[in-house]
Amino acid sequence: MYSNRKHPISGPYGAQMAGPQMAGPQSGAFQGGFPGGPAQMAGPPQKKLDPDSIPSTTQVIEDDQAKRGGQVYVTNIRGQVPPLVTTDFTVQDQGNASPRFMRCTTYSFPSTADLAKQCKVPLAAIIKPFATVPKNETPLYIVNHGETGPIRCNRCKAYMCPYMQFMDGGRRYQCGFCSCVNEVPVQYFQHLDHMGRRMDLYERPELSLGSYEFIATLDYCKNNKPPNPPAYIFMIDVSYNNIKSGLVKLICEELKTLLDRLPKEEGAETSPIKVGFVTYNKILHFYNVKSALAQPQMMVVSDVAEMFVPLLDGFLVNFQESRAVVNNLLDQIPDMFADTNESETVFAPVIQAGVEALKAAECSGKLFIFHSSIPTAEAPGKLKNRDDRKLVGTEKEKTLFQPLRGVYEQLTKDCVAQGCCVDLFLFPNQYVDIATVGDVPSHTGGSIYKYSNFQVEVNGQQFVSDLRRDVEKSIGFDAIMRVRTGTGFRATDFFGAVYMNNTTDVEMAAVDCDKAVTVEFKHDDTLSEESGAVMQCALLYTTIGGQRRLRIHNLSLNCSSQLSELYKSCETDALINFFAKSAYRAMLNQPLKTVREILVNQTAHMLACYRKHCASPSAASQLILPDAMKVFPVYMNSLLKTPTLVGSTELSTDDRAFHRLLVNAMGVEETQVLLYPRLIPLHTMDVSSDAIPAPVRCSEERLSESGIFLLENGLSMFLWLGQACPPDLIQNLFNVPSLGHLSSEGQMSLPVLDNAHSRKIHSIISSISQQRATSMKLLIVKQKDRSEMLFRQHLVEDKGLHGGASYMDFLCYVHREIRQLLT
C-alpha cells in the first residue's frame, strides 16, 4: 500500500489520488507495472480511490450510443466528428466520405506545423477503401465518362469532386487541392445557377457525394488492354501432420460446396473467377482439371529451385464447367496421401508457383495456402528455428520480428507486380517463424489466420467459418492507391498490408473489406482556416469481373489556430489505431523499452499541452483530460500490455509476431474492441429482449462469483462461469445439474438446447460473430481453473499477467509525468 503522502492528486472525477512512488530509474519503472498496490485516497488510510471515479470506456460508449445511436449521420458539414465506431448509426453521403471509409485522429487540424509539434497529437486518417456498406445505406454510384475517362486537375491530378469551384459561367473550374484553374472539357460543360453551382450538381455523384467510382479507361490498364478476371489457387500442404489431423480431408470437403459461393458481379449468375489446385510437401503437385477429362491428372515438379508451372491449359478452370473433375480431385486428394510419411515442407516455391501460374494466365488473383510447419526442406526460402527467448528484453529482441530478407523480399515484389495476393492459413504445432512466412501476405493485402495445435473437433468449425468468409468477401485486385491533399500538408507515412515502391504509391495486390491503411500527414506550410484541409483517396483496382475502376473517397476537415478546437475534435479510437501501428513498426528498429517510453511520453505530452493551453485553471494536483480523450489512457495502457509490446518470455514469439501483423492491417473498429474487450454479464439478462446486455468495465472487480460473463475482443471469445453460478442456469446452458459436472480443462462446448436461456446466449454469440472480421472459438472457463489465466489477460483495467500496470496505476503515473512537464 502507498503511504499517505503530502501531494494528493485530486481528480475532477471525485476522489483524490496519492501519487505512486516510482521505483528505481524512471525507464524501468514502467516495464513491470508499478510497485505497491492500488493507490489510496489521501484521506484516512483505509479508503482506496474509488475505481468508479476514473473515466470509464463502457460509459463513454453507452453515452455516445444514447446520444447518437439510431440517427442518420449526414456528411455535409466540414470537420464534423462522426459517432464512435461502437455506435449504431446510418450514414447519408452528402459530400464527404462516410466514416466507414475514412476516420481521422482529429477533425480539426492545427493551422501550423509549430502548433502540431506543440500538441504532439498525430494527424492521421485510417482509410478502409473497401469497407462494407450496410444494407440500408446507398451503395457507391458508378460514373462512366466513356472514352475520355474521369476528369482530373491538370496540375495535381486530383479527380473531379465536390471541392472543385466552377467559374466563368461554367467554362473553368478551380481545383480544391492545388488551386490550379482548369478548362472544363466541352463534353462536360454545364451552366451555373445564381449561386455559382452547376445546374446538374445533384445528377452527378462526383459533384455532390464524398464517395463514388469511375469506370477507368484503357490507359489505366496494364499494357493498355482490359484485364482478365482474377483466379483463386488453393495450395494444400499434404505433409504427415495435416493428413493425420484430418485437416486435408476437411479442406477438400469444404471446397466442394464453397466453390459455388465464389464472389460474383452484381446480378451475375456465376462467378468469373477461375480456380486451380496444388498440393505440396517437399515437392509440388499440379492438377489438370480441364472439363473434358474423365479423371484429373497430376503433374509433379520436384525441382523446387527452378519453379515452373508444368501445364497452362487445364490448370486454371471455371468451376461450373469443370465441377465433376474438380470434385473428383477433391475426393481423391486425402486418399492419395493417406500413407505419407513426409513431414518436411517447402514454402517460398509454393508462392513462386502461384505467381508463375497467374503470370502465364495474364491475370491477378489470390493464393490460399494451408500450411503447418516451418519450411526446412532444401529449397529457396528454407528457414531454421531462430526463436531465441533469451533475446526478449535486450537490444536484439527486434530481430525476432524482422522477417528474413532475400528470397521473401523478392517474392513480395513479384506478387505485387502480378497482382497476386497471398492468404495464409497456418496450423502450427510449434514455432513456424510467422515474422518471415507472414511477410508476403502482409505486404500483398493478404490475411493470416492461425490455428495452433489444430484438431478438427476443436478448431474445425472456426477454420471453416474463416475460410468461407475469406473466399466470399468483396475484394478488388491489382490495386494502387494515392492520397492527395490540399496545399499546406501532405501524406508522409503509410501503415497497412501494403507495398511501397516509392513515397506516394500505395500498392496492394488485393484490397478487401477488412483492410485499412493508416496514413499520417505533416505540414508543409500554414493551412488556411477559411478553406480547411481537404484530402482525396483514389484507389485504382480491378473488379472480380475484370473491369478497371477508380474508387474515390473525399474528406474535408477544419483548420484552426486554437488548440482547443483540435482537442475537441479528436477521436480516441482513431488515435489509438495510429499509435498501435506506428509502435508496431518502430519495434522492428528500436528496443521495446524505448518504444514503450515513447508511447507514454506522447500520452503525457498530449495531455500536458491540453492542460496548459486549453483547460480552465485548477489546482496542479488535479488530473484534467480533454472530453474527447478521457478514455485515451486506458486504451494506451492496454496497447502497452498487448503481447507484442509487453515483452515477456512467457509469450510465444510467433503469437507476438502474429498479433503484430494482424493489427497492422486493422481498421478502427477492430483495434477498438481488441484493446478494450467487451465484457457482457449474462446471468441478469432479459431473455425475452433482443438486445445484447450492456457491457461492464473490463476488470476483475466487475465479475461476480454467482455470475456468467461473455468476453470478446474480435479474436477470442470466453464464457466465464463463476463458482457460485446458479444450478438452474447451468442446467439450462449445459444440460448438467451443476458446475461441478462440467469438465475442468477448457474442452467443454456450449450445447444448443431448447430453452429461453440457451437460445438467447446463442443468439448473442451469433450476432457478435457477425460483426467481427474473423471467427472466434468460444472457450469456456470456470473461475479458479487453470484455463482462467487465458481469460484474465483480457481484463485490461487490471495489472497485466505478463507485466504492465493497472489502469489506475497508469493514470497516476501519467499524471505525474504531466506535472513534471508542466513544471
Short mmCIF file of C-alpha atoms in Angstrom, two decimals, residues 363-728:
data_model
loop_
_atom_site.label_atom_id
_atom_site.label_comp_id
_atom_site.label_asym_id
_atom_site.label_seq_id
_atom_site.Cartn_x
_atom_site.Cartn_y
_atom_site.Cartn_z
CA CYS A 363 -4.41 -12.29 -64.59
CA SER A 364 -4.32 -11.20 -60.97
CA GLY A 365 -5.61 -13.39 -58.15
CA LYS A 366 -5.25 -14.87 -54.72
CA LEU A 367 -3.35 -17.84 -53.32
CA PHE A 368 -4.97 -19.70 -50.42
CA ILE A 369 -2.10 -21.50 -48.72
CA PHE A 370 -2.84 -24.08 -46.00
CA HIS A 371 0.45 -24.69 -44.23
CA SER A 372 1.55 -26.25 -40.96
CA SER A 373 5.28 -26.29 -40.25
CA ILE A 374 8.48 -24.33 -40.61
CA PRO A 375 9.81 -24.95 -44.16
CA THR A 376 13.02 -26.92 -43.53
CA ALA A 377 13.27 -28.87 -46.81
CA GLU A 378 16.17 -27.97 -49.14
CA ALA A 379 14.70 -25.17 -51.26
CA PRO A 380 14.81 -21.40 -51.69
CA GLY A 381 13.39 -19.72 -48.59
CA LYS A 382 14.34 -22.62 -46.31
CA LEU A 383 14.13 -21.49 -42.66
CA LYS A 384 15.70 -22.57 -39.42
CA ASN A 385 14.42 -22.09 -35.91
CA ARG A 386 15.55 -18.66 -34.69
CA ASP A 387 13.16 -18.42 -31.75
CA ASP A 388 15.57 -17.33 -29.05
CA ARG A 389 13.64 -16.14 -25.99
CA LYS A 390 16.89 -15.04 -24.38
CA LEU A 391 16.70 -12.02 -26.68
CA VAL A 392 13.48 -10.79 -25.05
CA GLY A 393 14.17 -7.55 -23.21
CA THR A 394 17.52 -7.00 -24.95
CA GLU A 395 18.65 -4.70 -27.76
CA LYS A 396 18.39 -7.65 -30.14
CA GLU A 397 14.75 -8.51 -29.39
CA LYS A 398 13.74 -6.69 -32.58
CA THR A 399 15.44 -9.35 -34.73
CA LEU A 400 12.77 -11.86 -33.64
CA PHE A 401 10.17 -9.81 -35.52
CA GLN A 402 12.22 -8.85 -38.55
CA PRO A 403 11.46 -11.12 -41.50
CA LEU A 404 14.40 -12.81 -43.18
CA ARG A 405 15.10 -10.87 -46.35
CA GLY A 406 16.35 -12.21 -49.67
CA VAL A 407 14.01 -14.75 -51.22
CA TYR A 408 10.91 -13.46 -49.41
CA GLU A 409 11.59 -9.84 -50.29
CA GLN A 410 11.83 -10.74 -53.98
CA LEU A 411 8.66 -12.83 -53.72
CA THR A 412 6.75 -9.84 -52.33
CA LYS A 413 7.90 -7.73 -55.29
CA ASP A 414 6.88 -10.42 -57.78
CA CYS A 415 3.48 -10.87 -56.13
CA VAL A 416 2.68 -7.15 -56.09
CA ALA A 417 3.77 -6.73 -59.71
CA GLN A 418 1.44 -9.56 -60.75
CA GLY A 419 -1.49 -8.57 -58.50
CA CYS A 420 -1.07 -11.82 -56.58
CA CYS A 421 -2.43 -11.65 -53.04
CA VAL A 422 -1.41 -14.36 -50.55
CA ASP A 423 -3.74 -15.59 -47.80
CA LEU A 424 -2.06 -17.84 -45.31
CA PHE A 425 -3.87 -20.36 -43.10
CA LEU A 426 -1.39 -21.68 -40.54
CA PHE A 427 -1.82 -24.83 -38.44
CA PRO A 428 1.36 -24.87 -36.34
CA ASN A 429 2.22 -27.28 -33.55
CA GLN A 430 5.43 -25.40 -32.84
CA TYR A 431 7.44 -22.38 -33.99
CA VAL A 432 6.98 -21.61 -37.72
CA ASP A 433 8.66 -18.16 -37.91
CA ILE A 434 5.49 -16.14 -38.56
CA ALA A 435 7.61 -12.99 -38.86
CA THR A 436 9.04 -14.44 -42.09
CA VAL A 437 6.28 -16.66 -43.53
CA GLY A 438 3.76 -13.89 -42.82
CA ASP A 439 5.83 -11.28 -44.63
CA VAL A 440 4.45 -11.89 -48.14
CA PRO A 441 0.77 -11.99 -47.03
CA SER A 442 1.25 -8.81 -45.01
CA HIS A 443 2.63 -6.87 -47.99
CA THR A 444 0.17 -8.10 -50.63
CA GLY A 445 -3.11 -7.15 -48.95
CA GLY A 446 -3.46 -10.73 -47.73
CA SER A 447 -4.70 -12.14 -44.43
CA ILE A 448 -3.07 -14.51 -41.96
CA TYR A 449 -5.04 -17.00 -39.89
CA LYS A 450 -3.56 -19.19 -37.20
CA TYR A 451 -4.96 -22.34 -35.52
CA SER A 452 -2.36 -23.65 -33.09
CA ASN A 453 -2.39 -27.41 -32.36
CA PHE A 454 -5.24 -27.87 -34.81
CA GLN A 455 -7.84 -30.55 -34.08
CA VAL A 456 -10.86 -30.96 -36.34
CA GLU A 457 -13.29 -31.31 -33.39
CA VAL A 458 -11.88 -28.27 -31.56
CA ASN A 459 -10.94 -25.73 -34.27
CA GLY A 460 -12.61 -27.19 -37.36
CA GLN A 461 -15.69 -25.00 -37.23
CA GLN A 462 -13.68 -21.84 -36.60
CA PHE A 463 -11.36 -22.56 -39.53
CA VAL A 464 -14.22 -23.39 -41.91
CA SER A 465 -16.05 -20.14 -40.99
CA ASP A 466 -12.88 -18.14 -41.63
CA LEU A 467 -12.26 -19.86 -44.95
CA ARG A 468 -15.83 -19.28 -46.13
CA ARG A 469 -15.78 -15.61 -45.29
CA ASP A 470 -12.34 -15.24 -46.82
CA VAL A 471 -13.40 -16.79 -50.12
CA GLU A 472 -16.72 -14.93 -50.32
CA LYS A 473 -15.76 -11.42 -49.22
CA SER A 474 -15.81 -8.44 -51.56
CA ILE A 475 -12.40 -7.68 -52.96
CA GLY A 476 -10.54 -5.71 -55.62
CA PHE A 477 -7.27 -6.76 -57.28
CA ASP A 478 -4.06 -5.23 -58.55
CA ALA A 479 -4.77 -2.04 -56.65
CA ILE A 480 -2.82 1.17 -56.39
CA MET A 481 -3.84 3.97 -54.04
CA ARG A 482 -2.87 7.64 -53.97
CA VAL A 483 -3.77 10.05 -51.18
CA ARG A 484 -3.82 13.66 -52.42
CA THR A 485 -4.17 16.64 -50.10
CA GLY A 486 -4.83 20.36 -50.30
CA THR A 487 -1.86 22.73 -50.12
CA GLY A 488 -0.09 23.14 -46.80
CA PHE A 489 0.09 19.49 -45.79
CA ARG A 490 0.75 16.07 -47.33
CA ALA A 491 0.66 12.35 -46.63
CA THR A 492 4.09 11.27 -45.34
CA ASP A 493 3.70 7.77 -43.95
CA PHE A 494 1.56 4.69 -44.62
CA PHE A 495 0.84 1.66 -42.42
CA GLY A 496 -1.04 -1.43 -43.58
CA ALA A 497 -0.91 -4.67 -45.59
CA VAL A 498 0.62 -2.70 -48.45
CA TYR A 499 3.77 -2.39 -50.51
CA MET A 500 5.54 0.93 -51.11
CA ASN A 501 7.85 1.16 -54.07
CA ASN A 502 8.13 4.93 -53.77
CA THR A 503 6.85 7.52 -51.28
CA THR A 504 3.42 8.13 -52.83
CA ASP A 505 2.05 4.95 -54.43
CA VAL A 506 0.43 2.52 -52.04
CA GLU A 507 0.34 -0.81 -53.86
CA MET A 508 -1.88 -3.70 -52.87
CA ALA A 509 -2.02 -6.94 -54.81
CA ALA A 510 -5.59 -7.07 -53.46
CA VAL A 511 -7.73 -4.99 -51.15
CA ASP A 512 -10.76 -6.36 -49.30
CA CYS A 513 -13.48 -5.08 -46.99
CA ASP A 514 -11.41 -5.63 -43.81
CA LYS A 515 -8.14 -3.97 -44.76
CA ALA A 516 -7.35 -0.48 -43.57
CA VAL A 517 -4.41 1.77 -44.42
CA THR A 518 -3.38 4.31 -41.79
CA VAL A 519 -1.94 7.49 -43.31
CA GLU A 520 0.00 10.14 -41.41
CA PHE A 521 0.06 13.79 -42.52
CA LYS A 522 2.62 16.52 -41.93
CA HIS A 523 2.53 20.26 -42.57
CA ASP A 524 4.41 21.85 -45.49
CA ASP A 525 3.05 25.28 -44.80
CA THR A 526 0.33 27.17 -42.95
CA LEU A 527 -3.20 25.84 -43.50
CA SER A 528 -5.99 28.30 -44.11
CA GLU A 529 -8.80 28.30 -41.56
CA GLU A 530 -11.12 29.51 -44.27
CA SER A 531 -10.56 26.71 -46.79
CA GLY A 532 -9.83 23.93 -44.28
CA ALA A 533 -7.90 20.76 -45.08
CA VAL A 534 -9.09 18.52 -47.90
CA MET A 535 -7.94 15.04 -48.84
CA GLN A 536 -8.80 12.60 -51.60
CA CYS A 537 -8.06 8.90 -51.60
CA ALA A 538 -8.10 7.43 -55.12
CA LEU A 539 -7.92 3.67 -55.48
CA LEU A 540 -7.42 2.14 -58.92
CA TYR A 541 -8.29 -1.58 -58.95
CA THR A 542 -9.67 -4.48 -60.98
CA THR A 543 -13.13 -5.84 -60.13
CA ILE A 544 -13.75 -9.60 -59.96
CA GLY A 545 -15.39 -9.25 -63.37
CA GLY A 546 -12.15 -7.87 -64.80
CA GLN A 547 -13.15 -4.21 -65.05
CA ARG A 548 -10.68 -1.43 -64.13
CA ARG A 549 -12.24 1.10 -61.78
CA LEU A 550 -11.30 4.12 -59.68
CA ARG A 551 -12.85 4.35 -56.25
CA ILE A 552 -12.71 7.88 -54.85
CA HIS A 553 -13.18 8.96 -51.21
CA ASN A 554 -13.08 12.68 -50.32
CA LEU A 555 -12.94 14.25 -46.87
CA SER A 556 -12.76 17.86 -45.70
CA LEU A 557 -11.58 18.88 -42.22
CA ASN A 558 -11.43 22.15 -40.33
CA CYS A 559 -8.22 24.02 -39.57
CA SER A 560 -7.72 26.17 -36.53
CA SER A 561 -5.06 28.13 -34.71
CA GLN A 562 -6.87 27.25 -31.46
CA LEU A 563 -5.57 24.05 -29.89
CA SER A 564 -8.86 23.71 -28.01
CA GLU A 565 -10.57 23.10 -31.38
CA LEU A 566 -8.16 20.28 -32.17
CA TYR A 567 -8.70 18.58 -28.78
CA LYS A 568 -12.46 18.97 -29.09
CA SER A 569 -12.38 17.20 -32.46
CA CYS A 570 -10.09 14.34 -31.53
CA GLU A 571 -11.14 10.75 -31.85
CA THR A 572 -9.60 8.39 -29.31
CA ASP A 573 -10.33 5.19 -31.26
CA ALA A 574 -8.59 6.52 -34.38
CA LEU A 575 -5.67 7.87 -32.35
CA ILE A 576 -5.04 4.52 -30.73
CA ASN A 577 -5.17 2.75 -34.12
CA PHE A 578 -2.41 5.10 -35.29
CA PHE A 579 -0.30 4.63 -32.13
CA ALA A 580 -0.62 0.84 -32.29
CA LYS A 581 0.53 0.70 -35.91
CA SER A 582 3.37 3.17 -35.52
CA ALA A 583 4.62 1.42 -32.36
CA TYR A 584 4.43 -1.98 -34.06
CA ARG A 585 6.53 -0.63 -36.92
CA ALA A 586 9.02 1.12 -34.62
CA MET A 587 9.72 -2.10 -32.70
CA LEU A 588 11.46 -3.51 -35.78
CA ASN A 589 14.20 -0.91 -35.34
CA GLN A 590 14.19 0.07 -31.67
CA PRO A 591 14.28 -1.74 -28.34
CA LEU A 592 10.79 -2.36 -26.97
CA LYS A 593 11.63 -0.42 -23.85
CA THR A 594 12.25 2.68 -25.99
CA VAL A 595 9.02 2.15 -27.93
CA ARG A 596 7.02 1.89 -24.71
CA GLU A 597 8.68 5.01 -23.30
CA ILE A 598 7.86 6.98 -26.44
CA LEU A 599 4.19 5.98 -26.17
CA VAL A 600 3.94 7.05 -22.52
CA ASN A 601 5.84 10.21 -23.30
CA GLN A 602 3.50 11.15 -26.13
CA THR A 603 0.46 10.45 -23.97
CA ALA A 604 1.79 12.76 -21.26
CA HIS A 605 2.74 15.45 -23.81
CA MET A 606 -0.66 15.47 -25.49
CA LEU A 607 -2.44 15.76 -22.15
CA ALA A 608 0.01 18.31 -20.69
CA CYS A 609 -0.41 20.54 -23.72
CA TYR A 610 -4.18 20.43 -23.30
CA ARG A 611 -3.84 21.21 -19.61
CA LYS A 612 -1.55 24.16 -20.27
CA HIS A 613 -3.34 25.77 -23.22
CA CYS A 614 -6.96 24.71 -23.13
CA ALA A 615 -8.14 23.81 -19.63
CA SER A 616 -9.52 26.34 -17.19
CA PRO A 617 -7.08 26.99 -14.31
CA SER A 618 -7.22 24.49 -11.45
CA ALA A 619 -5.00 23.00 -8.78
CA ALA A 620 -1.89 21.31 -10.18
CA SER A 621 -2.89 18.22 -8.26
CA GLN A 622 -5.93 17.70 -10.45
CA LEU A 623 -5.79 15.32 -13.40
CA ILE A 624 -7.58 17.03 -16.26
CA LEU A 625 -8.37 15.22 -19.50
CA PRO A 626 -9.96 16.58 -22.68
CA ASP A 627 -13.51 15.31 -23.07
CA ALA A 628 -12.81 13.57 -26.39
CA MET A 629 -9.74 11.85 -24.91
CA LYS A 630 -10.82 11.00 -21.41
CA VAL A 631 -10.51 7.25 -22.01
CA PHE A 632 -7.34 7.59 -24.07
CA PRO A 633 -5.15 6.48 -21.11
CA VAL A 634 -6.99 3.18 -20.65
CA TYR A 635 -6.55 2.33 -24.36
CA MET A 636 -2.90 3.36 -24.30
CA ASN A 637 -2.25 1.24 -21.21
CA SER A 638 -3.99 -1.65 -22.91
CA LEU A 639 -1.80 -1.22 -26.00
CA LEU A 640 1.31 -1.32 -23.80
CA LYS A 641 0.11 -4.66 -22.40
CA THR A 642 -0.55 -6.31 -25.78
CA PRO A 643 1.51 -9.49 -26.28
CA THR A 644 3.55 -7.71 -28.96
CA LEU A 645 4.71 -4.86 -26.73
CA VAL A 646 4.76 -6.37 -23.26
CA GLY A 647 7.95 -8.35 -23.94
CA SER A 648 7.58 -11.40 -21.74
CA THR A 649 9.47 -14.67 -22.23
CA GLU A 650 6.26 -16.48 -21.29
CA LEU A 651 4.60 -15.41 -24.55
CA SER A 652 5.46 -17.24 -27.74
CA THR A 653 7.41 -15.27 -30.34
CA ASP A 654 5.06 -16.49 -33.08
CA ASP A 655 1.99 -15.27 -31.18
CA ARG A 656 3.58 -11.88 -30.73
CA ALA A 657 4.59 -11.67 -34.41
CA PHE A 658 1.11 -12.83 -35.47
CA HIS A 659 -0.55 -10.15 -33.35
CA ARG A 660 1.77 -7.53 -34.83
CA LEU A 661 0.93 -8.41 -38.44
CA LEU A 662 -2.77 -8.61 -37.67
CA VAL A 663 -3.02 -5.16 -36.10
CA ASN A 664 -1.02 -3.64 -38.94
CA ALA A 665 -3.95 -4.19 -41.35
CA MET A 666 -6.79 -3.39 -38.92
CA GLY A 667 -9.35 -0.62 -39.10
CA VAL A 668 -10.55 1.48 -36.17
CA GLU A 669 -13.45 -0.87 -35.24
CA GLU A 670 -11.08 -3.81 -34.92
CA THR A 671 -8.39 -2.10 -32.84
CA GLN A 672 -11.04 -0.57 -30.56
CA VAL A 673 -12.52 -3.89 -29.40
CA LEU A 674 -9.13 -5.62 -29.42
CA LEU A 675 -7.71 -3.09 -26.96
CA TYR A 676 -10.85 -2.80 -24.86
CA PRO A 677 -12.75 -6.10 -24.98
CA ARG A 678 -16.47 -6.32 -24.32
CA LEU A 679 -17.31 -7.99 -21.00
CA ILE A 680 -21.00 -8.83 -21.02
CA PRO A 681 -22.89 -10.08 -17.94
CA LEU A 682 -25.30 -12.84 -18.99
CA HIS A 683 -26.77 -14.00 -15.67
CA THR A 684 -29.04 -10.94 -15.32
CA MET A 685 -30.16 -10.65 -18.94
CA ASP A 686 -33.74 -10.35 -20.04
CA VAL A 687 -34.30 -13.50 -22.12
CA SER A 688 -37.35 -12.01 -23.81
CA SER A 689 -35.48 -8.99 -25.20
CA ASP A 690 -33.48 -8.93 -28.45
CA ALA A 691 -30.82 -6.61 -27.08
CA ILE A 692 -27.31 -7.63 -26.03
CA PRO A 693 -26.85 -6.69 -22.34
CA ALA A 694 -24.70 -3.60 -21.72
CA PRO A 695 -21.01 -4.49 -21.21
CA VAL A 696 -19.30 -3.74 -17.90
CA ARG A 697 -15.78 -2.47 -17.29
CA CYS A 698 -13.00 -4.88 -18.12
CA SER A 699 -11.83 -5.60 -14.62
CA GLU A 700 -11.92 -8.49 -12.18
CA GLU A 701 -13.82 -6.24 -9.78
CA ARG A 702 -16.81 -6.42 -12.12
CA LEU A 703 -17.05 -10.22 -12.05
CA SER A 704 -19.29 -11.86 -9.51
CA GLU A 705 -19.00 -15.43 -8.22
CA SER A 706 -22.65 -16.08 -8.94
CA GLY A 707 -22.41 -14.70 -12.45
CA ILE A 708 -21.74 -15.75 -16.04
CA PHE A 709 -19.85 -13.35 -18.32
CA LEU A 710 -19.07 -13.36 -22.03
CA LEU A 711 -15.84 -11.64 -23.07
CA GLU A 712 -14.87 -10.96 -26.69
CA ASN A 713 -12.23 -8.85 -28.44
CA GLY A 714 -12.69 -9.78 -32.11
CA LEU A 715 -10.04 -12.55 -31.90
CA SER A 716 -11.04 -14.56 -28.82
CA MET A 717 -14.27 -15.28 -27.03
CA PHE A 718 -14.70 -16.62 -23.49
CA LEU A 719 -17.63 -17.71 -21.40
CA TRP A 720 -16.62 -17.28 -17.74
CA LEU A 721 -18.57 -19.23 -15.13
CA GLY A 722 -18.46 -18.03 -11.51
CA GLN A 723 -18.02 -20.63 -8.78
CA ALA A 724 -21.43 -19.93 -7.29
CA CYS A 725 -23.31 -19.94 -10.57
CA PRO A 726 -27.00 -20.87 -10.01
CA PRO A 727 -27.52 -24.59 -10.85
CA ASP A 728 -30.68 -23.92 -12.88
#
